[in-house]
Amino acid sequence: MPQCCDPSSTCCTPNRRSVLGCIAKGLFVLVLVCILAGGAAEGLRHFGTGDRYVTVKGLATQDVEADLALWSLTHTTTGTDLAQAQAQLDSDGQKLRTYLEAQGVATKDIRLQSVQVSDKLAQTYSSGDMAGPRYVLAQTFIIRSAALDAVGKAAENIGELVKQGIVLGSPNGGYNSAPQYLFSTLNAIKPDMLIQATKNAKDSASSLAENAGEGLSGIRRATQGQFEILARDPVSGLGEGEQRYKTIRVVVTIDYFLN
């Protein structure tokens, strides 16, 4: 009579019921292995399908004109008597305001930002040399206006203030920068630009898929780049902020599934 390898196993009992039990257990294990193998194959099949996609970029640009001008103007005066120097500073400041208003800048758009007073005798590291005026006073105005033409005209004709004896710029040789032109309504055009960028991306994906004999079945992932504000007409020495006309640019990156 054949002997089982494991005396403790129920299969060692020499009867028909034990033999059938061993066969049933073997069939159960075989079926379980088949089920697991089938599930793994199905998962691999879906994994392979999920990896079939194409990545494209979509670009959208739009030319715009700035809608706000910011300009900082500083003028300086000197004197040996503080009261007289202050009176001269006030007089020059009024001339500056009158000039700006004559160019078309509204009074409400001109704001006094700061006044600085320097006394040579009060300087910590003064050498005691009192050659020249004792006091140096500087006054800065901020112009914030939607009247871009008026601000531009005032900047172009700024020499008129020099002819009136006004010393422009901060003490120690500082100068006044050009007006800065801002585009403040970017949020209003963002949705349409994103639609256009997405359309351009899909057109590129469709073209690539068609050339490869494939089709698109949906978006796997999409990311949006930053909106950039660039000078429409790049000019050497001039930054984007100094130019009225600008180009807005955005890029989206999209993965499309292939089918």
mmCIF file of C-alpha atoms in Angstrom:
data_model
loop_
_atom_site.group_PDB
_atom_site.id
_atom_site.type_symbol
_atom_site.label_atom_id
_atom_site.label_comp_id
_atom_site.label_asym_id
_atom_site.label_seq_id
_atom_site.Cartn_x
_atom_site.Cartn_y
_atom_site.Cartn_z
ATOM 1 C CA MET A 1 0.000 0.000 0.000
ATOM 2 C CA PRO A 2 1.400 3.438 -0.940
ATOM 3 C CA GLN A 3 2.448 5.625 1.976
ATOM 4 C CA CYS A 4 1.962 9.424 2.332
ATOM 5 C CA CYS A 5 5.069 11.540 2.905
ATOM 6 C CA ASP A 6 3.425 13.127 5.934
ATOM 7 C CA PRO A 7 1.958 10.589 8.353
ATOM 8 C CA SER A 8 -0.108 13.296 10.021
ATOM 9 C CA SER A 9 -1.899 14.196 6.767
ATOM 10 C CA THR A 10 -5.458 13.049 6.319
ATOM 11 C CA CYS A 11 -4.432 11.883 2.855
ATOM 12 C CA CYS A 12 -2.520 9.020 4.443
ATOM 13 C CA THR A 13 -5.779 7.320 5.377
ATOM 14 C CA PRO A 14 -6.242 4.526 2.825
ATOM 15 C CA ASN A 15 -9.876 5.176 1.863
ATOM 16 C CA ARG A 16 -11.730 6.705 -1.059
ATOM 17 C CA ARG A 17 -13.048 9.722 0.895
ATOM 18 C CA SER A 18 -9.505 10.841 1.809
ATOM 19 C CA VAL A 19 -8.320 10.589 -1.789
ATOM 20 C CA LEU A 20 -11.248 12.658 -3.030
ATOM 21 C CA GLY A 21 -10.513 15.263 -0.339
ATOM 22 C CA CYS A 22 -6.946 15.638 -1.534
ATOM 23 C CA ILE A 23 -8.107 16.014 -5.137
ATOM 24 C CA ALA A 24 -10.651 18.703 -4.155
ATOM 25 C CA LYS A 25 -8.034 20.666 -2.306
ATOM 26 C CA GLY A 26 -5.715 20.534 -5.291
ATOM 27 C CA LEU A 27 -8.450 21.743 -7.650
ATOM 28 C CA PHE A 28 -9.289 24.620 -5.286
ATOM 29 C CA VAL A 29 -5.675 25.772 -5.240
ATOM 30 C CA LEU A 30 -5.490 25.546 -9.039
ATOM 31 C CA VAL A 31 -8.669 27.608 -9.513
ATOM 32 C CA LEU A 32 -7.436 30.233 -7.038
ATOM 33 C CA VAL A 33 -4.122 30.563 -8.908
ATOM 34 C CA CYS A 34 -5.988 30.999 -12.200
ATOM 35 C CA ILE A 35 -8.207 33.696 -10.739
ATOM 36 C CA LEU A 36 -5.249 35.604 -9.331
ATOM 37 C CA ALA A 37 -3.322 35.293 -12.570
ATOM 38 C CA GLY A 38 -6.314 36.544 -14.552
ATOM 39 C CA GLY A 39 -6.702 39.592 -12.275
ATOM 40 C CA ALA A 40 -3.012 40.439 -12.575
ATOM 41 C CA ALA A 41 -3.192 40.215 -16.373
ATOM 42 C CA GLU A 42 -6.234 42.509 -16.447
ATOM 43 C CA GLY A 43 -4.443 45.021 -14.229
ATOM 44 C CA LEU A 44 -1.399 44.971 -16.466
ATOM 45 C CA ARG A 45 -3.602 45.478 -19.503
ATOM 46 C CA HIS A 46 -5.148 48.610 -17.947
ATOM 47 C CA PHE A 47 -1.730 49.794 -16.760
ATOM 48 C CA GLY A 48 -0.413 49.661 -20.290
ATOM 49 C CA THR A 49 -3.442 51.570 -21.604
ATOM 50 C CA GLY A 50 -3.037 54.268 -18.958
ATOM 51 C CA ASP A 51 0.542 54.901 -20.068
ATOM 52 C CA ARG A 52 -0.497 55.684 -23.628
ATOM 53 C CA TYR A 53 -0.750 59.454 -23.748
ATOM 54 C CA VAL A 54 0.752 62.443 -25.494
ATOM 55 C CA THR A 55 2.006 65.647 -23.829
ATOM 56 C CA VAL A 56 1.509 68.962 -25.620
ATOM 57 C CA LYS A 57 1.811 72.678 -24.839
ATOM 58 C CA GLY A 58 -0.653 75.367 -25.814
ATOM 59 C CA LEU A 59 0.355 79.024 -26.127
ATOM 60 C CA ALA A 60 -1.893 82.089 -26.034
ATOM 61 C CA THR A 61 -0.787 85.711 -26.439
ATOM 62 C CA GLN A 62 -2.637 89.013 -26.415
ATOM 63 C CA ASP A 63 -1.449 92.552 -27.050
ATOM 64 C CA VAL A 64 -2.721 95.124 -24.559
ATOM 65 C CA GLU A 65 -2.235 98.761 -23.647
ATOM 66 C CA ALA A 66 -1.377 99.855 -20.125
ATOM 67 C CA ASP A 67 -4.194 101.552 -18.222
ATOM 68 C CA LEU A 68 -2.288 103.186 -15.356
ATOM 69 C CA ALA A 69 0.814 105.381 -15.114
ATOM 70 C CA LEU A 70 3.007 105.734 -12.022
ATOM 71 C CA TRP A 71 5.683 108.414 -11.873
ATOM 72 C CA SER A 72 7.948 109.544 -9.033
ATOM 73 C CA LEU A 73 9.306 113.109 -9.306
ATOM 74 C CA THR A 74 11.878 114.536 -6.896
ATOM 75 C CA HIS A 75 13.248 118.087 -6.808
ATOM 76 C CA THR A 76 15.966 119.561 -4.577
ATOM 77 C CA THR A 77 16.903 122.953 -3.163
ATOM 78 C CA THR A 78 19.759 124.167 -0.956
ATOM 79 C CA GLY A 79 20.404 127.147 1.326
ATOM 80 C CA THR A 80 22.316 128.506 4.306
ATOM 81 C CA ASP A 81 19.090 129.458 6.055
ATOM 82 C CA LEU A 82 16.593 126.655 6.691
ATOM 83 C CA ALA A 83 13.499 128.859 6.511
ATOM 84 C CA GLN A 84 14.566 130.356 3.196
ATOM 85 C CA ALA A 85 15.427 126.912 1.797
ATOM 86 C CA GLN A 86 12.020 125.595 2.870
ATOM 87 C CA ALA A 87 10.272 128.540 1.225
ATOM 88 C CA GLN A 88 12.157 127.862 -2.002
ATOM 89 C CA LEU A 89 11.246 124.170 -1.835
ATOM 90 C CA ASP A 90 7.564 125.036 -1.432
ATOM 91 C CA SER A 91 7.718 127.488 -4.335
ATOM 92 C CA ASP A 92 9.385 124.941 -6.616
ATOM 93 C CA GLY A 93 6.851 122.306 -5.553
ATOM 94 C CA GLN A 94 3.988 124.557 -6.548
ATOM 95 C CA LYS A 95 5.611 125.214 -9.917
ATOM 96 C CA LEU A 96 5.916 121.467 -10.424
ATOM 97 C CA ARG A 97 2.227 120.936 -9.636
ATOM 98 C CA THR A 98 1.218 123.762 -11.976
ATOM 99 C CA TYR A 99 3.350 122.272 -14.746
ATOM 100 C CA LEU A 100 1.812 118.806 -14.383
ATOM 101 C CA GLU A 101 -1.729 120.172 -14.387
ATOM 102 C CA ALA A 102 -0.941 122.214 -17.514
ATOM 103 C CA GLN A 103 0.082 118.962 -19.227
ATOM 104 C CA GLY A 104 -3.289 117.421 -18.389
ATOM 105 C CA VAL A 105 -2.575 115.575 -15.114
ATOM 106 C CA ALA A 106 -5.450 115.977 -12.663
ATOM 107 C CA THR A 107 -4.752 117.611 -9.300
ATOM 108 C CA LYS A 108 -6.134 114.567 -7.468
ATOM 109 C CA ASP A 109 -3.544 112.376 -9.192
ATOM 110 C CA ILE A 110 -0.598 114.331 -7.753
ATOM 111 C CA ARG A 111 0.382 113.443 -4.196
ATOM 112 C CA LEU A 112 3.242 114.641 -2.001
ATOM 113 C CA GLN A 113 5.078 111.546 -0.837
ATOM 114 C CA SER A 114 7.967 112.815 1.281
ATOM 115 C CA VAL A 115 10.223 115.724 2.296
ATOM 116 C CA GLN A 116 13.854 115.181 3.295
ATOM 117 C CA VAL A 117 16.106 117.692 5.079
ATOM 118 C CA SER A 118 19.864 117.276 5.452
ATOM 119 C CA ASP A 119 21.999 119.490 7.729
ATOM 120 C CA LYS A 120 25.751 119.267 7.219
ATOM 121 C CA LEU A 121 26.433 120.265 10.837
ATOM 122 C CA ALA A 122 24.212 117.456 12.100
ATOM 123 C CA GLN A 123 26.025 114.733 10.176
ATOM 124 C CA THR A 124 27.812 112.264 12.444
ATOM 125 C CA TYR A 125 30.938 112.065 10.310
ATOM 126 C CA SER A 126 31.055 115.730 9.278
ATOM 127 C CA SER A 127 34.584 117.062 8.666
ATOM 128 C CA GLY A 128 33.572 120.547 9.802
ATOM 129 C CA ASP A 129 34.027 121.900 6.289
ATOM 130 C CA MET A 130 31.121 124.289 5.739
ATOM 131 C CA ALA A 131 31.905 125.118 2.115
ATOM 132 C CA GLY A 132 28.638 125.534 0.255
ATOM 133 C CA PRO A 133 25.067 125.619 1.589
ATOM 134 C CA ARG A 134 24.427 124.103 4.990
ATOM 135 C CA TYR A 135 20.968 122.697 4.213
ATOM 136 C CA VAL A 136 19.857 120.348 1.421
ATOM 137 C CA LEU A 137 16.103 119.768 1.028
ATOM 138 C CA ALA A 138 14.380 117.300 -1.286
ATOM 139 C CA GLN A 139 10.688 116.789 -2.016
ATOM 140 C CA THR A 140 9.117 113.838 -3.853
ATOM 141 C CA PHE A 141 5.752 113.739 -5.608
ATOM 142 C CA ILE A 142 3.955 110.598 -6.774
ATOM 143 C CA ILE A 143 1.777 110.806 -9.884
ATOM 144 C CA ARG A 144 -0.744 107.987 -10.223
ATOM 145 C CA SER A 145 -3.001 108.561 -13.197
ATOM 146 C CA ALA A 146 -5.051 106.818 -15.861
ATOM 147 C CA ALA A 147 -4.339 109.772 -18.186
ATOM 148 C CA LEU A 148 -1.414 108.094 -19.924
ATOM 149 C CA ASP A 149 -1.159 110.685 -22.673
ATOM 150 C CA ALA A 150 -0.900 113.498 -20.128
ATOM 151 C CA VAL A 151 1.795 111.738 -18.107
ATOM 152 C CA GLY A 152 3.725 110.882 -21.246
ATOM 153 C CA LYS A 153 3.541 114.489 -22.438
ATOM 154 C CA ALA A 154 4.720 115.770 -19.056
ATOM 155 C CA ALA A 155 7.690 113.391 -19.140
ATOM 156 C CA GLU A 156 8.652 114.455 -22.649
ATOM 157 C CA ASN A 157 8.566 118.168 -21.785
ATOM 158 C CA ILE A 158 10.183 117.889 -18.345
ATOM 159 C CA GLY A 159 12.904 120.306 -19.468
ATOM 160 C CA GLU A 160 10.400 123.135 -19.014
ATOM 161 C CA LEU A 161 10.827 122.749 -15.251
ATOM 162 C CA VAL A 162 14.590 123.050 -15.566
ATOM 163 C CA LYS A 163 14.122 126.301 -17.472
ATOM 164 C CA GLN A 164 12.174 127.598 -14.472
ATOM 165 C CA GLY A 165 15.183 126.973 -12.227
ATOM 166 C CA ILE A 166 13.898 123.784 -10.599
ATOM 167 C CA VAL A 167 16.631 121.286 -9.738
ATOM 168 C CA LEU A 168 15.222 117.858 -10.564
ATOM 169 C CA GLY A 169 16.481 114.687 -8.914
ATOM 170 C CA SER A 170 17.409 113.704 -5.383
ATOM 171 C CA PRO A 171 20.509 115.026 -3.556
ATOM 172 C CA ASN A 172 23.954 113.661 -4.407
ATOM 173 C CA GLY A 173 23.232 113.276 -8.080
ATOM 174 C CA GLY A 174 20.061 111.183 -7.985
ATOM 175 C CA TYR A 175 17.823 111.255 -11.037
ATOM 176 C CA ASN A 176 14.133 110.826 -11.767
ATOM 177 C CA SER A 177 13.138 107.605 -13.472
ATOM 178 C CA ALA A 178 10.754 107.479 -16.416
ATOM 179 C CA PRO A 179 7.024 106.890 -15.823
ATOM 180 C CA GLN A 180 6.031 103.273 -15.249
ATOM 181 C CA TYR A 181 3.069 101.982 -17.246
ATOM 182 C CA LEU A 182 0.979 99.217 -15.686
ATOM 183 C CA PHE A 183 -1.707 96.872 -16.990
ATOM 184 C CA SER A 184 -4.032 96.428 -14.012
ATOM 185 C CA THR A 185 -6.895 94.396 -15.523
ATOM 186 C CA LEU A 186 -5.126 91.093 -16.161
ATOM 187 C CA ASN A 187 -7.784 89.045 -14.356
ATOM 188 C CA ALA A 188 -10.397 90.195 -16.864
ATOM 189 C CA ILE A 189 -8.634 88.550 -19.811
ATOM 190 C CA LYS A 190 -7.330 85.405 -18.106
ATOM 191 C CA PRO A 191 -10.355 83.134 -18.832
ATOM 192 C CA ASP A 192 -10.393 83.806 -22.593
ATOM 193 C CA MET A 193 -6.647 83.373 -22.830
ATOM 194 C CA LEU A 194 -6.787 80.018 -21.029
ATOM 195 C CA ILE A 195 -9.540 78.854 -23.398
ATOM 196 C CA GLN A 196 -7.398 79.808 -26.380
ATOM 197 C CA ALA A 197 -4.287 78.142 -24.950
ATOM 198 C CA THR A 198 -6.234 74.927 -24.237
ATOM 199 C CA LYS A 199 -7.672 74.921 -27.767
ATOM 200 C CA ASN A 200 -4.206 75.308 -29.246
ATOM 201 C CA ALA A 201 -2.943 72.438 -27.098
ATOM 202 C CA LYS A 202 -5.792 70.156 -28.201
ATOM 203 C CA ASP A 203 -5.215 71.022 -31.866
ATOM 204 C CA SER A 204 -1.574 70.007 -31.487
ATOM 205 C CA ALA A 205 -2.486 66.774 -29.695
ATOM 206 C CA SER A 206 -5.090 65.890 -32.345
ATOM 207 C CA SER A 207 -2.563 66.464 -35.117
ATOM 208 C CA LEU A 208 0.045 64.269 -33.439
ATOM 209 C CA ALA A 209 -2.453 61.499 -32.713
ATOM 210 C CA GLU A 210 -3.856 61.561 -36.256
ATOM 211 C CA ASN A 211 -0.387 61.272 -37.784
ATOM 212 C CA ALA A 212 0.265 58.259 -35.544
ATOM 213 C CA GLY A 213 -3.072 56.632 -36.426
ATOM 214 C CA GLU A 214 -4.436 57.207 -32.950
ATOM 215 C CA GLY A 215 -7.295 59.120 -31.348
ATOM 216 C CA LEU A 216 -7.746 61.185 -28.190
ATOM 217 C CA SER A 217 -9.923 59.924 -25.352
ATOM 218 C CA GLY A 218 -9.603 62.549 -22.633
ATOM 219 C CA ILE A 219 -7.281 64.604 -20.452
ATOM 220 C CA ARG A 220 -4.875 62.784 -18.136
ATOM 221 C CA ARG A 221 -3.385 65.895 -16.529
ATOM 222 C CA ALA A 222 -3.283 69.662 -17.166
ATOM 223 C CA THR A 223 -1.062 72.385 -15.716
ATOM 224 C CA GLN A 224 -1.103 76.151 -16.235
ATOM 225 C CA GLY A 225 2.010 78.299 -16.459
ATOM 226 C CA GLN A 226 2.287 81.823 -15.112
ATOM 227 C CA PHE A 227 0.868 84.780 -16.989
ATOM 228 C CA GLU A 228 3.780 86.884 -18.240
ATOM 229 C CA ILE A 229 3.624 90.581 -19.098
ATOM 230 C CA LEU A 230 6.267 91.454 -21.684
ATOM 231 C CA ALA A 231 7.126 94.524 -23.707
ATOM 232 C CA ARG A 232 5.314 94.294 -27.034
ATOM 233 C CA ASP A 233 8.194 96.008 -28.824
ATOM 234 C CA PRO A 234 11.472 95.205 -27.028
ATOM 235 C CA VAL A 235 13.721 98.253 -27.072
ATOM 236 C CA SER A 236 17.299 98.238 -25.834
ATOM 237 C CA GLY A 237 17.594 100.073 -22.534
ATOM 238 C CA LEU A 238 13.849 100.183 -21.854
ATOM 239 C CA GLY A 239 12.151 97.728 -19.552
ATOM 240 C CA GLU A 240 8.621 96.406 -19.846
ATOM 241 C CA GLY A 241 7.399 98.889 -17.229
ATOM 242 C CA GLU A 242 8.526 101.884 -19.262
ATOM 243 C CA GLN A 243 6.490 100.901 -22.324
ATOM 244 C CA ARG A 244 2.768 101.502 -22.769
ATOM 245 C CA TYR A 245 2.135 98.578 -25.107
ATOM 246 C CA LYS A 246 2.631 95.072 -23.797
ATOM 247 C CA THR A 247 2.096 91.420 -24.703
ATOM 248 C CA ILE A 248 0.450 89.011 -22.277
ATOM 249 C CA ARG A 249 1.612 85.393 -22.609
ATOM 250 C CA VAL A 250 0.532 82.115 -21.007
ATOM 251 C CA VAL A 251 1.376 78.451 -21.679
ATOM 252 C CA VAL A 252 -0.630 75.379 -20.620
ATOM 253 C CA THR A 253 0.729 71.820 -20.589
ATOM 254 C CA ILE A 254 -1.780 69.002 -21.107
ATOM 255 C CA ASP A 255 -1.506 65.185 -21.253
ATOM 256 C CA TYR A 256 -4.125 63.569 -23.527
ATOM 257 C CA PHE A 257 -4.890 59.834 -23.395
ATOM 258 C CA LEU A 258 -4.602 57.966 -26.684
ATOM 259 C CA ASN A 259 -7.104 55.342 -27.743
#
